[in-house]
PDB file of C-alpha atoms in Angstrom:
ATOM      1  CA  UNK A  23      -1.833  69.996   3.802  1.00  0.00           C
ATOM      2  CA  UNK A  24      -2.373  66.123   3.262  1.00  0.00           C
ATOM      3  CA  UNK A  25      -0.579  64.276   0.453  1.00  0.00           C
ATOM      4  CA  UNK A  26      -3.837  64.079  -1.558  1.00  0.00           C
ATOM      5  CA  UNK A  27      -4.403  67.822  -1.292  1.00  0.00           C
ATOM      6  CA  UNK A  28      -0.615  68.424  -2.489  1.00  0.00           C
ATOM      7  CA  UNK A  29      -1.229  66.180  -5.538  1.00  0.00           C
ATOM      8  CA  UNK A  30      -4.497  67.700  -6.355  1.00  0.00           C
ATOM      9  CA  UNK A  31      -2.983  71.290  -6.242  1.00  0.00           C
ATOM     10  CA  UNK A  32      -0.135  70.458  -8.708  1.00  0.00           C
ATOM     11  CA  UNK A  33      -1.959  67.938 -10.715  1.00  0.00           C
ATOM     12  CA  UNK A  34      -5.789  68.886 -10.944  1.00  0.00           C
ATOM     13  CA  UNK A  35      -6.703  66.268 -13.598  1.00  0.00           C
ATOM     14  CA  UNK A  36      -4.444  63.427 -12.835  1.00  0.00           C
ATOM     15  CA  UNK A  37      -3.835  63.457  -9.099  1.00  0.00           C
ATOM     16  CA  UNK A  38      -6.118  60.272  -8.460  1.00  0.00           C
ATOM     17  CA  UNK A  39      -4.047  58.261 -10.907  1.00  0.00           C
ATOM     18  CA  UNK A  40      -0.701  59.578  -9.517  1.00  0.00           C
ATOM     19  CA  UNK A  41      -2.059  58.535  -5.945  1.00  0.00           C
ATOM     20  CA  UNK A  42      -2.747  55.078  -7.309  1.00  0.00           C
ATOM     21  CA  UNK A  43       0.400  54.583  -9.014  1.00  0.00           C
ATOM     22  CA  UNK A  44       2.317  55.721  -5.811  1.00  0.00           C
ATOM     23  CA  UNK A  45       0.465  53.277  -3.830  1.00  0.00           C
ATOM     24  CA  UNK A  46       1.095  50.495  -6.318  1.00  0.00           C
ATOM     25  CA  UNK A  47       4.823  51.351  -6.435  1.00  0.00           C
ATOM     26  CA  UNK A  48       5.127  51.493  -2.696  1.00  0.00           C
ATOM     27  CA  UNK A  49       3.607  48.066  -2.264  1.00  0.00           C
ATOM     28  CA  UNK A  50       6.002  46.775  -4.931  1.00  0.00           C
ATOM     29  CA  UNK A  51       8.813  48.207  -3.256  1.00  0.00           C
ATOM     30  CA  UNK A  52       8.116  46.896   0.206  1.00  0.00           C
ATOM     31  CA  UNK A  53       6.881  43.501  -0.757  1.00  0.00           C
ATOM     32  CA  UNK A  54       9.214  42.983  -3.592  1.00  0.00           C
ATOM     33  CA  UNK A  55       6.444  41.885  -5.917  1.00  0.00           C
ATOM     34  CA  UNK A  56       3.503  43.127  -7.821  1.00  0.00           C
ATOM     35  CA  UNK A  57       0.276  43.305  -5.804  1.00  0.00           C
ATOM     36  CA  UNK A  58      -2.575  40.776  -6.924  1.00  0.00           C
ATOM     37  CA  UNK A  59      -5.391  42.327  -4.742  1.00  0.00           C
ATOM     38  CA  UNK A  60      -7.033  45.594  -3.788  1.00  0.00           C
ATOM     39  CA  UNK A  61      -8.370  45.514  -0.359  1.00  0.00           C
ATOM     40  CA  UNK A  62     -10.964  47.704   1.229  1.00  0.00           C
ATOM     41  CA  UNK A  63     -11.144  47.979   4.980  1.00  0.00           C
ATOM     42  CA  UNK A  64     -13.438  49.925   7.278  1.00  0.00           C
ATOM     43  CA  UNK A  65     -11.161  51.167  10.100  1.00  0.00           C
ATOM     44  CA  UNK A  66     -11.790  52.276  13.496  1.00  0.00           C
ATOM     45  CA  UNK A  67      -9.749  53.529  16.543  1.00  0.00           C
ATOM     46  CA  UNK A  68     -10.134  51.443  19.490  1.00  0.00           C
ATOM     47  CA  UNK A  69      -9.157  52.411  23.055  1.00  0.00           C
ATOM     48  CA  UNK A  70      -6.215  50.069  24.221  1.00  0.00           C
ATOM     49  CA  UNK A  71      -5.979  51.004  27.783  1.00  0.00           C
ATOM     50  CA  UNK A  72      -5.137  53.624  30.520  1.00  0.00           C
ATOM     51  CA  UNK A  73      -1.376  53.125  30.478  1.00  0.00           C
ATOM     52  CA  UNK A  74       0.817  56.233  29.866  1.00  0.00           C
ATOM     53  CA  UNK A  75      -2.332  58.397  29.864  1.00  0.00           C
ATOM     54  CA  UNK A  76      -4.377  56.180  27.506  1.00  0.00           C
ATOM     55  CA  UNK A  77      -3.504  54.785  24.190  1.00  0.00           C
ATOM     56  CA  UNK A  78      -5.440  53.750  21.036  1.00  0.00           C
ATOM     57  CA  UNK A  79      -4.858  51.326  18.069  1.00  0.00           C
ATOM     58  CA  UNK A  80      -6.436  50.898  14.601  1.00  0.00           C
ATOM     59  CA  UNK A  81      -8.547  47.998  13.730  1.00  0.00           C
ATOM     60  CA  UNK A  82      -9.526  47.157  10.169  1.00  0.00           C
ATOM     61  CA  UNK A  83     -12.768  45.056   9.154  1.00  0.00           C
ATOM     62  CA  UNK A  84     -12.669  43.703   5.466  1.00  0.00           C
ATOM     63  CA  UNK A  85     -15.218  45.140   3.142  1.00  0.00           C
ATOM     64  CA  UNK A  86     -13.910  43.739  -0.012  1.00  0.00           C
ATOM     65  CA  UNK A  87     -11.076  42.203  -1.993  1.00  0.00           C
ATOM     66  CA  UNK A  88     -10.857  42.514  -5.820  1.00  0.00           C
ATOM     67  CA  UNK A  89      -8.323  40.594  -7.802  1.00  0.00           C
ATOM     68  CA  UNK A  90      -6.136  42.248 -10.289  1.00  0.00           C
ATOM     69  CA  UNK A  91      -4.175  40.983 -13.119  1.00  0.00           C
ATOM     70  CA  UNK A  92      -2.209  43.846 -14.547  1.00  0.00           C
ATOM     71  CA  UNK A  93      -0.852  47.278 -13.422  1.00  0.00           C
ATOM     72  CA  UNK A  94      -3.071  49.078 -15.786  1.00  0.00           C
ATOM     73  CA  UNK A  95      -6.189  47.308 -14.275  1.00  0.00           C
ATOM     74  CA  UNK A  96      -4.823  47.909 -10.904  1.00  0.00           C
ATOM     75  CA  UNK A  97      -4.772  51.657 -11.311  1.00  0.00           C
ATOM     76  CA  UNK A  98      -8.033  51.786 -12.876  1.00  0.00           C
ATOM     77  CA  UNK A  99      -9.746  49.785 -10.193  1.00  0.00           C
ATOM     78  CA  UNK A 100      -8.016  51.802  -7.487  1.00  0.00           C
ATOM     79  CA  UNK A 101      -9.185  55.040  -8.908  1.00  0.00           C
ATOM     80  CA  UNK A 102     -12.674  53.612  -9.382  1.00  0.00           C
ATOM     81  CA  UNK A 103     -12.822  52.433  -5.605  1.00  0.00           C
ATOM     82  CA  UNK A 104     -10.922  55.777  -4.609  1.00  0.00           C
ATOM     83  CA  UNK A 105     -13.989  57.662  -6.059  1.00  0.00           C
ATOM     84  CA  UNK A 106     -16.809  55.161  -5.006  1.00  0.00           C
ATOM     85  CA  UNK A 107     -15.818  55.344  -1.344  1.00  0.00           C
ATOM     86  CA  UNK A 108     -14.836  59.203  -1.394  1.00  0.00           C
ATOM     87  CA  UNK A 109     -11.376  58.578   0.142  1.00  0.00           C
ATOM     88  CA  UNK A 110     -10.250  62.085  -0.443  1.00  0.00           C
ATOM     89  CA  UNK A 111     -13.114  63.732   1.411  1.00  0.00           C
ATOM     90  CA  UNK A 112     -12.735  61.561   4.718  1.00  0.00           C
ATOM     91  CA  UNK A 113     -11.814  63.368   7.728  1.00  0.00           C
ATOM     92  CA  UNK A 114      -8.988  62.097   9.847  1.00  0.00           C
ATOM     93  CA  UNK A 115      -9.478  59.008  11.918  1.00  0.00           C
ATOM     94  CA  UNK A 116      -8.122  60.954  14.927  1.00  0.00           C
ATOM     95  CA  UNK A 117     -10.909  63.587  14.712  1.00  0.00           C
ATOM     96  CA  UNK A 118     -13.379  63.365  17.463  1.00  0.00           C
ATOM     97  CA  UNK A 119     -16.164  63.595  14.954  1.00  0.00           C
ATOM     98  CA  UNK A 120     -15.160  60.480  12.898  1.00  0.00           C
ATOM     99  CA  UNK A 121     -15.979  57.052  13.895  1.00  0.00           C
ATOM    100  CA  UNK A 122     -14.632  55.040  11.088  1.00  0.00           C
ATOM    101  CA  UNK A 123     -12.773  55.525   7.774  1.00  0.00           C
ATOM    102  CA  UNK A 124     -12.400  53.580   4.729  1.00  0.00           C
ATOM    103  CA  UNK A 125      -8.806  52.198   3.828  1.00  0.00           C
ATOM    104  CA  UNK A 126      -7.969  51.357   0.278  1.00  0.00           C
ATOM    105  CA  UNK A 127      -4.683  49.485  -0.276  1.00  0.00           C
ATOM    106  CA  UNK A 128      -2.799  46.988  -2.540  1.00  0.00           C
ATOM    107  CA  UNK A 129      -2.129  43.606  -1.111  1.00  0.00           C
ATOM    108  CA  UNK A 130      -1.036  39.920  -2.084  1.00  0.00           C
ATOM    109  CA  UNK A 131      -3.917  38.416   0.026  1.00  0.00           C
ATOM    110  CA  UNK A 132      -7.547  38.983   0.495  1.00  0.00           C
ATOM    111  CA  UNK A 133      -8.784  41.372   2.969  1.00  0.00           C
ATOM    112  CA  UNK A 134      -8.725  40.135   6.724  1.00  0.00           C
ATOM    113  CA  UNK A 135      -9.479  41.781  10.043  1.00  0.00           C
ATOM    114  CA  UNK A 136      -6.293  43.258  11.512  1.00  0.00           C
ATOM    115  CA  UNK A 137      -4.930  43.135  13.878  1.00  0.00           C
ATOM    116  CA  UNK A 138      -5.407  39.454  14.399  1.00  0.00           C
ATOM    117  CA  UNK A 139      -5.010  39.716  18.144  1.00  0.00           C
ATOM    118  CA  UNK A 140      -5.841  42.593  20.417  1.00  0.00           C
ATOM    119  CA  UNK A 141      -2.587  44.568  21.251  1.00  0.00           C
ATOM    120  CA  UNK A 142      -1.522  44.938  24.785  1.00  0.00           C
ATOM    121  CA  UNK A 143       0.666  47.665  26.587  1.00  0.00           C
ATOM    122  CA  UNK A 144       4.058  46.496  27.398  1.00  0.00           C
TER     123      UNK A 144
END
């Protein structure tokens, strides 16, 4: 069962807000500052090479960057994009029927292509 499904089960009316607050707090914990931007990326799995039976890496292409100025606005905007891009209903990127997903996150810079350079097998 996914994290969103667990939240939905226990908090049917507020699970999107709780998911947004958790994403906000996680960013703040790891970056040691409040986020200033919500980024949206379209992500795909790309084949890296045949080594060790084949390996894949995730690539993100920017869709939009939305500046935020307060925690309240950040949570409201995050929930809006969560619903608009139907984040909850997306199948896993690892499924064979899924070619891409939308990734929604907090950041301190505008959305950029990642990774900057194609990874290689060591």
